[in-house]
């Protein structure tokens, strides 16, 4: 019984100390003078975090848009309002699926890679030797990756939504024969820039921040063994996914819940 | 013993524990300036730990470590990074940056700490690579090197900024006799020509005794002997003679602390 309580207390303390450490980690990485050659390092990371994630984002966006078009048509056609399909596809993507699905894919594709890379650098003493050369690995290794994640995620989410709309168009207009004039007109009328597009972008910024932070911190904090890295990678994907879904509910409630 | 004013590193009353295991128990070690000091001791006594304490990557539980007059444990993060620019450390594993080529690895400290023009960087890098015999390997990636080559590239990288203090963790492990002779000469010449203070961790008793001006023997969390190689060899302390002559029996334990073998074996069961 007492064992159980002390175990419980210990994991509570562990959790709090992880939160504290990850906060200090974030501040130390981002505050102050950036590393020499920061811009070049950032470009390199933008490529591996952002550009290399493009393919999976585009393919997933296309399929999700096509499925939305198909399902939407089947429901709307019963009420004779299948021309509203453009509105439905666009709103679903811009408000919800764009940011959320992109963040989940991002955590799996880029987040896990970031964790494994940094964890392995730690395990092979590359971070230690960088410290002994007098270079702060937080500034040089961690900061460019963090910033690259913050920048990439909203852009990827936008691309996802655009490709998704195109997928909906392909299915709805080209395949199922909805009149393309009403497809676009309906969309234009109902999608509000501030209400929908901007809120979607805010969501994806928040998700990008959280996912990259989790990924980079888990790598940096991992035990320097192969098992430690594998645990850290799993944690990255699990924590990021849960954080994205939980935050999505909170943000949606604040943005669209008329609270 | 040398004058304390001539010590580059002064460790006084330093205690360090890993969990419940006391690695250093109130040790006092002085490392003279401009000399080669060898740290020797059984595997697992904390020689690598000692280098990490000097480099400020670990903090002692008590006591102080002065490097060039600065208390390393009291420095701020920023000051520590500045202090480390004057230190070079060769890691036991080499620890090259795996995403950079051999050339870029050696150029890395120059690129981040100086604003030298590219052709000057090239000259310095090739010179240092030449000194470790790997000028021809400059286009290779770290994954394409052997263990011995990796350490030699790492050595070139750690001396590229001409540090005041060089720490070598097992530089001779995995080197053939020719490379070994070359490394001994290199370490010696860095010391005589540039006046670098060198700390050398090695198991190779013969090589370390011949290369160093001063030897510190540690075992069991304590300093069991220090002095010039000659003085140590003449010393009659059983601890020192056992270690220097490589005898299995004596006061220095060969085993990691454990209960005695017989009772461990007789315990039965499957508990590890
Ligand atoms: N990260 C760590 N966590 C806990 N204990 C550690 C850790 N690293 C080292 N130790 C312990 O500290 C002791 C000293 O380790 P250290 O690496 O300094 O030994 P060493 O003298 O360099 O040995 P070797 O000659 O084999 O390299 C060892 O007994 C080891 O068990
Ligand atoms: Mg060691």
Coordinates of C-alpha atoms and ligand atoms in Angstrom, one line a residue:
Chain A
X1 CA 0.0 0.0 0.0
X2 CA 2.7 2.5 1.0
X3 CA 4.9 1.2 -1.8
X4 CA 2.1 2.0 -4.1
X5 CA 1.6 5.5 -2.8
X6 CA 5.3 6.3 -2.9
X7 CA 5.6 4.9 -6.4
X8 CA 2.7 7.2 -7.4
X9 CA 4.4 10.2 -5.7
X10 CA 7.6 9.4 -7.5
X11 CA 6.1 9.3 -10.9
X12 CA 4.3 12.5 -10.1
X13 CA 7.6 14.2 -9.2
X14 CA 9.3 12.8 -12.3
X15 CA 6.6 14.2 -14.5
X16 CA 6.9 17.6 -12.9
X17 CA 10.7 17.6 -13.3
X18 CA 10.4 16.6 -17.0
X19 CA 8.1 19.6 -17.5
X20 CA 10.6 21.9 -15.8
X21 CA 13.6 20.5 -17.7
X22 CA 11.8 20.8 -21.0
X23 CA 10.9 24.4 -20.2
X24 CA 14.5 25.3 -19.3
X25 CA 15.6 23.4 -22.4
X26 CA 13.4 25.6 -24.6
X27 CA 14.5 28.9 -23.1
X28 CA 18.2 28.0 -23.3
X29 CA 17.9 27.0 -26.9
X30 CA 16.0 30.0 -28.2
X31 CA 17.0 32.9 -26.0
X32 CA 20.2 34.8 -26.6
X33 CA 22.6 35.1 -29.4
X34 CA 22.1 32.4 -32.1
X35 CA 24.9 30.1 -33.2
X36 CA 27.3 31.3 -35.8
X37 CA 26.0 30.3 -39.2
X38 CA 22.5 29.9 -37.8
X39 CA 20.9 30.8 -41.1
X40 CA 22.7 28.0 -43.0
X41 CA 21.8 25.5 -40.4
X42 CA 18.2 26.6 -40.5
X43 CA 18.0 26.1 -44.2
X44 CA 19.4 22.6 -44.0
X45 CA 16.8 21.7 -41.3
X46 CA 14.0 23.3 -43.2
X47 CA 14.9 21.0 -46.0
X48 CA 15.0 17.8 -43.9
X49 CA 12.0 18.7 -41.7
X50 CA 9.9 20.5 -44.2
X51 CA 10.7 19.7 -47.8
X52 CA 11.2 16.0 -47.2
X53 CA 7.8 15.8 -45.5
X54 CA 6.1 17.3 -48.6
X55 CA 5.4 14.1 -50.4
X56 CA 3.5 12.3 -47.5
X57 CA 1.6 15.5 -46.9
X58 CA 0.5 16.0 -50.5
X59 CA -0.5 12.3 -51.0
X60 CA -2.4 12.2 -47.7
X61 CA -4.1 15.6 -48.5
X62 CA -5.2 14.4 -51.9
X63 CA -6.7 11.2 -50.6
X64 CA -8.4 12.8 -47.6
X65 CA -9.9 15.5 -49.9
X66 CA -11.1 12.8 -52.3
X67 CA -12.7 10.8 -49.5
X68 CA -14.4 13.9 -48.1
X69 CA -15.8 14.7 -51.6
X70 CA -17.2 11.2 -52.0
X71 CA -18.7 10.9 -48.5
X72 CA -20.0 14.5 -48.7
X73 CA -21.7 13.9 -52.0
X74 CA -23.4 10.7 -50.7
X75 CA -24.9 12.6 -47.8
X76 CA -25.7 15.8 -49.6
X77 CA -27.2 14.3 -52.6
X78 CA -30.2 13.0 -50.5
X79 CA -31.1 16.5 -49.8
X80 CA -30.5 17.7 -53.3
X81 CA -27.8 20.0 -52.1
X82 CA -24.7 18.4 -53.6
X83 CA -23.4 21.7 -54.9
X84 CA -22.6 22.5 -51.2
X85 CA -19.8 19.9 -51.4
X86 CA -17.2 22.6 -52.0
X87 CA -18.2 24.4 -48.8
X88 CA -18.1 21.2 -46.8
X89 CA -14.7 20.0 -48.1
X90 CA -13.1 23.4 -47.6
X91 CA -14.4 24.0 -44.1
X92 CA -13.6 20.6 -42.8
X93 CA -10.1 20.8 -44.2
X94 CA -9.2 24.4 -43.2
X95 CA -10.7 24.2 -39.7
X96 CA -9.9 20.7 -38.6
X97 CA -8.4 18.1 -40.8
X98 CA -5.7 20.3 -42.3
X99 CA -4.0 21.2 -39.0
X100 CA -4.7 18.0 -37.2
X101 CA -3.8 15.4 -39.8
X102 CA -0.8 17.3 -40.8
X103 CA 0.4 17.5 -37.2
X104 CA -0.1 13.7 -36.8
X105 CA 1.8 13.0 -40.0
X106 CA 4.5 15.5 -39.0
X107 CA 5.0 13.8 -35.6
X108 CA 5.4 10.5 -37.3
X109 CA 7.6 11.6 -40.2
X110 CA 9.7 14.5 -39.0
X111 CA 9.3 14.3 -35.2
X112 CA 10.5 10.7 -34.8
X113 CA 13.4 11.5 -37.1
X114 CA 14.4 14.5 -35.0
X115 CA 14.3 12.4 -31.8
X116 CA 16.3 9.6 -33.2
X117 CA 18.9 11.9 -34.7
X118 CA 19.5 13.9 -31.6
X119 CA 19.3 10.8 -29.4
X120 CA 22.0 9.1 -31.4
X121 CA 24.2 12.2 -31.4
X122 CA 24.0 12.1 -27.6
X123 CA 24.7 8.4 -27.4
X124 CA 27.8 8.7 -29.6
X125 CA 29.1 11.6 -27.5
X126 CA 28.8 14.0 -30.4
X127 CA 27.0 16.5 -28.2
X128 CA 29.6 16.1 -25.4
X129 CA 32.4 16.7 -27.8
X130 CA 30.7 19.7 -29.2
X131 CA 30.4 21.1 -25.6
X132 CA 34.1 20.5 -25.1
X133 CA 34.9 22.4 -28.3
X134 CA 33.1 25.3 -26.7
X135 CA 29.9 25.2 -28.7
X136 CA 26.6 25.0 -27.1
X137 CA 24.7 22.1 -28.7
X138 CA 21.4 23.7 -27.6
X139 CA 22.1 26.7 -29.9
X140 CA 23.8 24.8 -32.7
X141 CA 21.9 21.5 -32.9
X142 CA 18.6 22.1 -31.2
X143 CA 17.7 25.7 -32.0
X144 CA 17.7 25.3 -35.9
X145 CA 15.6 22.2 -35.6
X146 CA 13.1 23.8 -33.4
X147 CA 12.8 26.9 -35.6
X148 CA 12.6 24.8 -38.7
X149 CA 9.7 22.8 -37.2
X150 CA 7.8 26.0 -36.2
X151 CA 8.1 27.3 -39.7
X152 CA 7.4 24.1 -41.6
X153 CA 4.3 22.9 -39.9
X154 CA 1.9 25.8 -40.8
X155 CA 3.1 25.8 -44.3
X156 CA 2.6 22.0 -44.6
X157 CA -0.9 22.4 -43.2
X158 CA -1.8 25.0 -45.8
X159 CA -0.4 22.8 -48.6
X160 CA -2.4 19.9 -47.1
X161 CA -5.6 21.9 -47.2
X162 CA -5.1 23.2 -50.7
X163 CA -4.3 19.8 -52.1
X164 CA -7.3 18.4 -50.2
X165 CA -9.7 20.9 -51.8
X166 CA -8.3 19.9 -55.1
X167 CA -9.0 16.2 -54.3
X168 CA -12.6 17.2 -53.4
X169 CA -12.8 19.0 -56.7
X170 CA -11.6 16.0 -58.6
X171 CA -14.1 13.7 -57.1
X172 CA -17.1 16.1 -56.8
X173 CA -16.8 17.9 -60.1
X174 CA -14.8 15.8 -62.5
X175 CA -16.1 12.4 -61.4
X176 CA -19.6 12.9 -59.9
X177 CA -20.6 15.8 -62.0
X178 CA -21.3 18.6 -59.6
X179 CA -21.4 22.0 -61.4
X180 CA -18.0 23.6 -60.8
X181 CA -19.5 27.1 -60.7
X182 CA -21.5 26.3 -57.6
X183 CA -18.7 24.3 -56.1
X184 CA -16.5 27.4 -56.0
X185 CA -19.2 29.9 -55.3
X186 CA -20.5 28.0 -52.3
X187 CA -17.0 27.7 -50.9
X188 CA -16.2 31.4 -51.5
X189 CA -19.4 32.4 -49.7
X190 CA -19.0 30.3 -46.6
X191 CA -15.3 30.3 -45.9
X192 CA -14.4 33.3 -43.9
X193 CA -10.8 34.4 -43.8
X194 CA -10.5 35.5 -40.2
X195 CA -12.9 32.9 -38.8
X196 CA -11.8 29.9 -40.7
X197 CA -8.5 30.3 -42.4
X198 CA -6.7 32.3 -39.7
X199 CA -7.9 30.1 -36.9
X200 CA -6.7 27.1 -38.9
X201 CA -3.3 28.7 -39.2
X202 CA -3.2 29.5 -35.5
X203 CA -4.0 25.9 -34.8
X204 CA -1.2 24.6 -37.0
X205 CA 1.3 27.0 -35.5
X206 CA 0.4 25.7 -32.0
X207 CA 0.7 22.1 -33.1
X208 CA 4.0 22.7 -34.9
X209 CA 5.4 24.3 -31.8
X210 CA 4.3 21.5 -29.5
X211 CA 5.3 18.6 -31.8
X212 CA 8.7 20.0 -32.5
X213 CA 9.4 20.8 -28.9
X214 CA 8.4 17.3 -27.8
X215 CA 10.4 15.6 -30.5
X216 CA 13.6 17.6 -29.9
X217 CA 13.4 17.4 -26.1
X218 CA 12.8 13.7 -26.1
X219 CA 15.9 13.2 -28.2
X220 CA 18.0 15.4 -26.0
X221 CA 16.7 13.9 -22.8
X222 CA 16.9 10.3 -24.0
X223 CA 19.0 7.7 -22.2
X224 CA 22.2 7.3 -24.3
X225 CA 21.6 3.7 -25.3
X226 CA 19.8 2.0 -28.2
X227 CA 16.9 1.1 -25.9
X228 CA 16.8 4.7 -24.6
X229 CA 16.5 6.0 -28.2
X230 CA 13.8 3.6 -29.1
X231 CA 11.8 4.6 -26.0
X232 CA 12.3 8.3 -26.8
X233 CA 11.1 7.9 -30.4
X234 CA 8.0 6.0 -29.3
X235 CA 7.3 8.7 -26.7
X236 CA 7.6 11.4 -29.3
X237 CA 4.9 9.9 -31.5
X238 CA 2.6 9.1 -28.6
X239 CA 2.9 12.3 -26.7
X240 CA 2.7 14.5 -29.9
X241 CA -0.4 12.7 -31.1
X242 CA -2.1 13.0 -27.7
X243 CA -1.1 16.6 -27.3
X244 CA -2.4 17.5 -30.8
X245 CA -5.7 15.9 -30.3
X246 CA -6.2 17.3 -26.8
X247 CA -5.1 20.8 -27.8
X248 CA -7.3 20.6 -30.9
X249 CA -10.4 20.1 -28.7
X250 CA -9.4 23.1 -26.5
X251 CA -8.6 25.4 -29.4
X252 CA -11.8 24.4 -31.2
X253 CA -13.8 25.1 -28.1
X254 CA -12.2 28.5 -27.7
X255 CA -12.4 29.4 -31.4
X256 CA -15.7 28.0 -32.5
X257 CA -17.5 27.2 -29.3
X258 CA -19.0 30.6 -28.7
X259 CA -17.7 30.5 -25.1
Chain B
X1 CA 56.2 18.0 -5.7
X2 CA 56.0 21.1 -7.9
X3 CA 55.2 24.6 -6.7
X4 CA 51.5 25.2 -6.6
X5 CA 51.9 28.4 -8.6
X6 CA 53.0 26.3 -11.5
X7 CA 49.9 24.1 -11.4
X8 CA 47.5 24.4 -14.3
X9 CA 44.9 22.3 -12.7
X10 CA 44.4 22.1 -8.9
X11 CA 41.9 19.7 -7.5
X12 CA 41.5 19.9 -3.8
X13 CA 39.4 17.7 -1.5
X14 CA 37.2 16.7 -4.4
X15 CA 34.4 14.1 -3.8
X16 CA 32.2 12.8 -6.5
X17 CA 29.6 10.0 -6.4
X18 CA 27.5 8.3 -9.0
X19 CA 24.3 7.3 -7.1
X20 CA 25.5 5.4 -4.1
X21 CA 28.9 4.6 -5.5
X22 CA 31.7 6.9 -4.4
X23 CA 34.0 7.4 -7.5
X24 CA 36.3 10.0 -5.9
X25 CA 36.7 10.3 -2.1
X26 CA 38.3 13.5 -1.1
X27 CA 41.1 13.5 -3.7
X28 CA 43.7 16.2 -4.2
X29 CA 45.5 16.2 -7.5
X30 CA 47.8 18.9 -8.9
X31 CA 48.6 18.9 -12.6
X32 CA 51.7 21.0 -13.5
X33 CA 51.6 23.6 -16.2
X34 CA 53.4 22.9 -19.5
X35 CA 54.1 19.2 -18.6
X36 CA 52.7 15.9 -19.7
X37 CA 50.8 14.3 -16.8
X38 CA 49.7 10.7 -17.0
X39 CA 46.6 9.5 -15.1
X40 CA 46.7 5.8 -14.6
X41 CA 44.6 3.3 -12.8
X42 CA 42.5 0.2 -13.2
X43 CA 39.6 0.2 -15.6
X44 CA 36.4 1.7 -14.1
X45 CA 38.2 3.8 -11.4
X46 CA 37.0 7.0 -12.9
X47 CA 39.7 8.3 -15.2
X48 CA 37.2 9.4 -17.8
X49 CA 35.1 10.8 -15.1
X50 CA 38.0 12.9 -13.9
X51 CA 38.5 14.4 -17.3
X52 CA 34.8 15.2 -17.5
X53 CA 35.0 16.9 -14.1
X54 CA 38.0 19.0 -15.3
X55 CA 36.0 19.9 -18.5
X56 CA 33.0 21.0 -16.4
X57 CA 30.7 18.4 -17.9
X58 CA 30.2 16.9 -14.4
X59 CA 30.1 18.8 -11.2
X60 CA 31.9 17.6 -8.0
X61 CA 29.7 17.0 -4.9
X62 CA 32.3 18.8 -2.8
X63 CA 35.8 20.2 -3.0
X64 CA 37.0 22.4 -5.8
X65 CA 38.6 22.1 -9.2
X66 CA 40.7 25.1 -10.4
X67 CA 41.6 25.1 -14.1
X68 CA 43.9 28.0 -14.9
X69 CA 42.8 29.7 -11.7
X70 CA 39.1 29.4 -12.5
X71 CA 36.7 27.3 -10.3
X72 CA 35.1 25.3 -13.0
X73 CA 32.0 24.3 -11.1
X74 CA 31.2 27.9 -10.3
X75 CA 31.3 29.2 -13.8
X76 CA 28.0 30.2 -15.6
X77 CA 27.0 28.2 -18.6
X78 CA 28.3 30.9 -20.9
X79 CA 31.6 31.3 -19.1
X80 CA 32.1 27.6 -19.2
X81 CA 31.8 27.5 -23.0
X82 CA 34.3 30.3 -23.2
X83 CA 36.7 28.5 -20.8
X84 CA 36.4 25.3 -22.9
X85 CA 37.7 27.1 -26.0
X86 CA 41.1 26.8 -24.3
X87 CA 40.7 23.1 -23.7
X88 CA 41.0 20.2 -26.1
X89 CA 39.6 16.8 -25.3
X90 CA 40.1 13.6 -27.1
X91 CA 37.2 11.3 -26.2
X92 CA 37.6 7.6 -25.6
X93 CA 35.2 6.9 -28.5
X94 CA 36.5 9.7 -30.8
X95 CA 33.0 11.2 -31.1
X96 CA 33.3 12.7 -34.6
X97 CA 30.3 14.5 -36.0
X98 CA 28.8 11.8 -38.2
X99 CA 27.2 14.3 -40.7
X100 CA 30.5 16.0 -41.5
X101 CA 33.5 14.7 -43.5
X102 CA 36.9 14.2 -42.0
X103 CA 38.0 17.6 -43.3
X104 CA 34.9 19.4 -42.1
X105 CA 35.2 17.7 -38.7
X106 CA 38.7 19.1 -38.2
X107 CA 37.7 22.5 -39.6
X108 CA 34.7 22.7 -37.3
X109 CA 36.3 24.4 -34.3
X110 CA 38.0 26.9 -36.6
X111 CA 34.8 27.8 -38.4
X112 CA 32.9 28.4 -35.1
X113 CA 35.5 30.2 -33.1
X114 CA 37.6 32.1 -35.7
X115 CA 36.8 34.2 -38.8
X116 CA 39.8 33.0 -40.7
X117 CA 39.6 33.0 -44.5
X118 CA 38.9 29.7 -46.2
X119 CA 42.4 29.2 -47.6
X120 CA 44.0 29.6 -44.2
X121 CA 41.5 27.1 -42.7
X122 CA 42.5 24.7 -45.4
X123 CA 46.2 25.0 -44.6
X124 CA 45.7 24.5 -40.9
X125 CA 43.4 21.5 -41.4
X126 CA 45.7 19.8 -43.8
X127 CA 48.6 20.4 -41.5
X128 CA 46.9 18.9 -38.5
X129 CA 45.6 16.0 -40.6
X130 CA 49.2 15.5 -41.9
X131 CA 50.4 15.4 -38.3
X132 CA 48.2 12.4 -37.6
X133 CA 49.0 10.8 -41.0
X134 CA 45.5 11.1 -42.4
X135 CA 45.8 14.0 -44.9
X136 CA 44.8 11.5 -47.7
X137 CA 41.6 10.5 -45.8
X138 CA 40.1 14.0 -45.8
X139 CA 37.2 13.3 -48.1
X140 CA 36.1 10.2 -46.1
X141 CA 33.0 10.3 -43.9
X142 CA 33.4 9.2 -40.2
X143 CA 31.5 5.9 -40.9
X144 CA 34.2 5.0 -43.4
X145 CA 37.0 5.1 -40.9
X146 CA 38.5 2.4 -38.7
X147 CA 38.5 2.8 -34.9
X148 CA 42.1 3.8 -34.8
X149 CA 41.7 6.3 -37.7
X150 CA 38.6 7.8 -36.0
X151 CA 40.6 8.6 -32.9
X152 CA 43.4 10.1 -34.9
X153 CA 41.0 12.4 -36.7
X154 CA 39.5 13.3 -33.4
X155 CA 42.9 14.1 -32.1
X156 CA 43.6 16.4 -35.0
X157 CA 40.2 18.1 -34.3
X158 CA 41.0 18.6 -30.7
X159 CA 44.3 20.3 -31.3
X160 CA 43.2 22.4 -34.2
X161 CA 42.7 25.5 -32.0
X162 CA 46.0 25.1 -30.3
X163 CA 44.5 24.8 -26.8
X164 CA 46.3 25.5 -23.6
X165 CA 45.2 22.2 -22.1
X166 CA 44.9 18.9 -23.9
X167 CA 43.2 15.9 -22.4
X168 CA 43.7 12.6 -24.0
X169 CA 41.5 9.7 -23.1
X170 CA 43.3 6.6 -24.2
X171 CA 44.9 7.9 -27.3
X172 CA 46.9 4.7 -27.8
X173 CA 44.1 2.2 -27.7
X174 CA 43.6 0.5 -31.0
X175 CA 46.8 1.9 -32.7
X176 CA 49.4 -0.1 -34.4
X177 CA 53.0 0.3 -33.3
X178 CA 53.8 2.8 -36.1
X179 CA 50.8 5.0 -35.4
X180 CA 51.5 4.7 -31.7
X181 CA 55.1 5.9 -32.1
X182 CA 53.8 8.8 -34.2
X183 CA 51.2 9.7 -31.6
X184 CA 53.8 9.6 -28.8
X185 CA 56.0 11.9 -30.8
X186 CA 53.1 14.2 -31.6
X187 CA 52.0 14.5 -28.0
X188 CA 55.5 15.2 -26.9
X189 CA 56.1 17.8 -29.5
X190 CA 52.9 19.6 -28.9
X191 CA 54.1 19.9 -25.4
X192 CA 57.6 21.1 -26.1
X193 CA 56.9 23.4 -29.0
X194 CA 53.7 25.0 -27.8
X195 CA 54.0 24.5 -24.1
X196 CA 50.6 22.8 -23.9
X197 CA 49.7 21.3 -20.6
X198 CA 48.7 17.7 -21.3
X199 CA 46.7 15.2 -19.3
X200 CA 47.0 11.7 -20.6
X201 CA 44.8 8.8 -19.5
X202 CA 46.3 5.5 -20.5
X203 CA 46.5 1.9 -19.5
X204 CA 49.8 1.5 -21.3
X205 CA 52.2 1.6 -18.4
X206 CA 55.4 1.5 -20.5
X207 CA 54.3 4.1 -23.0
X208 CA 52.9 6.5 -20.4
X209 CA 55.9 6.3 -18.1
X210 CA 58.2 7.1 -21.0
X211 CA 56.1 10.0 -22.4
X212 CA 55.1 11.7 -19.2
X213 CA 56.8 14.1 -16.8
X214 CA 54.5 13.4 -14.0
X215 CA 52.3 10.4 -13.1
X216 CA 49.1 10.2 -11.0
X217 CA 48.0 6.7 -10.0
X218 CA 44.4 6.4 -8.9
X219 CA 42.5 3.4 -7.6
X220 CA 39.5 2.8 -5.4
X221 CA 38.5 6.5 -5.4
X222 CA 41.9 7.6 -4.0
X223 CA 45.2 8.8 -5.3
X224 CA 47.6 5.9 -4.5
X225 CA 50.7 7.6 -5.7
X226 CA 51.9 10.6 -7.7
X227 CA 55.3 11.8 -8.7
X228 CA 57.8 11.6 -11.6
X229 CA 57.9 8.2 -13.3
X230 CA 61.4 7.6 -11.8
X231 CA 60.3 8.4 -8.3
X232 CA 57.3 6.1 -8.7
X233 CA 59.3 3.2 -10.0
X234 CA 61.6 3.5 -7.0
X235 CA 58.7 3.6 -4.6
X236 CA 58.1 0.5 -2.6
X237 CA 54.4 1.0 -1.9
X238 CA 52.7 -2.4 -2.7
X239 CA 49.8 -0.6 -4.4
X240 CA 52.1 1.2 -6.8
X241 CA 54.4 -1.8 -7.6
X242 CA 51.4 -4.0 -8.2
X243 CA 49.9 -1.7 -10.7
X244 CA 53.1 -0.8 -12.5
X245 CA 54.2 -4.4 -12.8
X246 CA 50.7 -5.6 -13.8
X247 CA 50.4 -8.2 -11.0
X248 CA 47.0 -9.8 -10.6
X249 CA 47.3 -10.2 -6.8
X250 CA 47.7 -7.3 -4.4
X251 CA 45.9 -4.5 -2.8
X252 CA 44.5 -3.1 -6.1
X253 CA 41.2 -4.9 -6.8
X254 CA 40.8 -6.4 -10.3
X255 CA 37.1 -6.9 -9.8
X256 CA 34.3 -4.4 -9.7
X257 CA 33.0 -4.3 -6.1
X258 CA 31.0 -7.4 -5.4
X259 CA 30.5 -10.0 -2.7
X260 CA 32.9 -12.9 -2.8
X261 CA 32.6 -15.4 -5.6
X262 CA 31.9 -18.5 -3.5
X263 CA 28.9 -17.0 -1.7
X264 CA 27.6 -15.5 -5.0
X265 CA 27.8 -19.0 -6.6
X266 CA 26.3 -20.9 -3.6
X267 CA 23.3 -18.6 -3.4
X268 CA 21.4 -20.6 -5.9
X269 CA 18.2 -19.5 -7.5
X270 CA 18.0 -17.3 -10.6
X271 CA 18.4 -13.9 -8.9
X272 CA 21.0 -11.8 -10.8
Ligands
LIG1 N1 26.6 7.6 -16.7 C1 27.0 6.8 -15.6 N2 26.1 6.5 -14.7 C2 26.5 5.8 -13.6 N3 27.7 5.3 -13.4 C3 28.6 5.6 -14.3 C4 28.4 6.4 -15.5 N4 29.5 6.5 -16.2 C5 30.4 5.8 -15.5 N5 29.9 5.3 -14.3 C6 30.7 4.6 -13.3 O1 31.8 5.4 -13.0 C7 32.9 4.6 -12.8 C8 34.1 5.3 -13.5 O2 33.8 5.3 -14.9 P1 34.9 5.9 -15.9 O3 34.3 5.8 -17.2 O4 35.4 7.2 -15.4 O5 36.1 4.8 -15.8 P2 37.5 4.8 -16.4 O6 38.5 4.9 -15.3 O7 37.6 5.8 -17.5 O8 37.6 3.3 -17.0 P3 38.2 2.8 -18.4 O9 39.7 2.8 -18.2 O10 37.7 1.4 -18.6 O11 37.8 3.8 -19.5 C9 32.7 3.2 -13.4 O12 32.7 2.3 -12.3 C10 31.2 3.3 -13.9 O13 30.5 2.2 -13.4
LIG2 MG1 37.6 5.7 -19.5

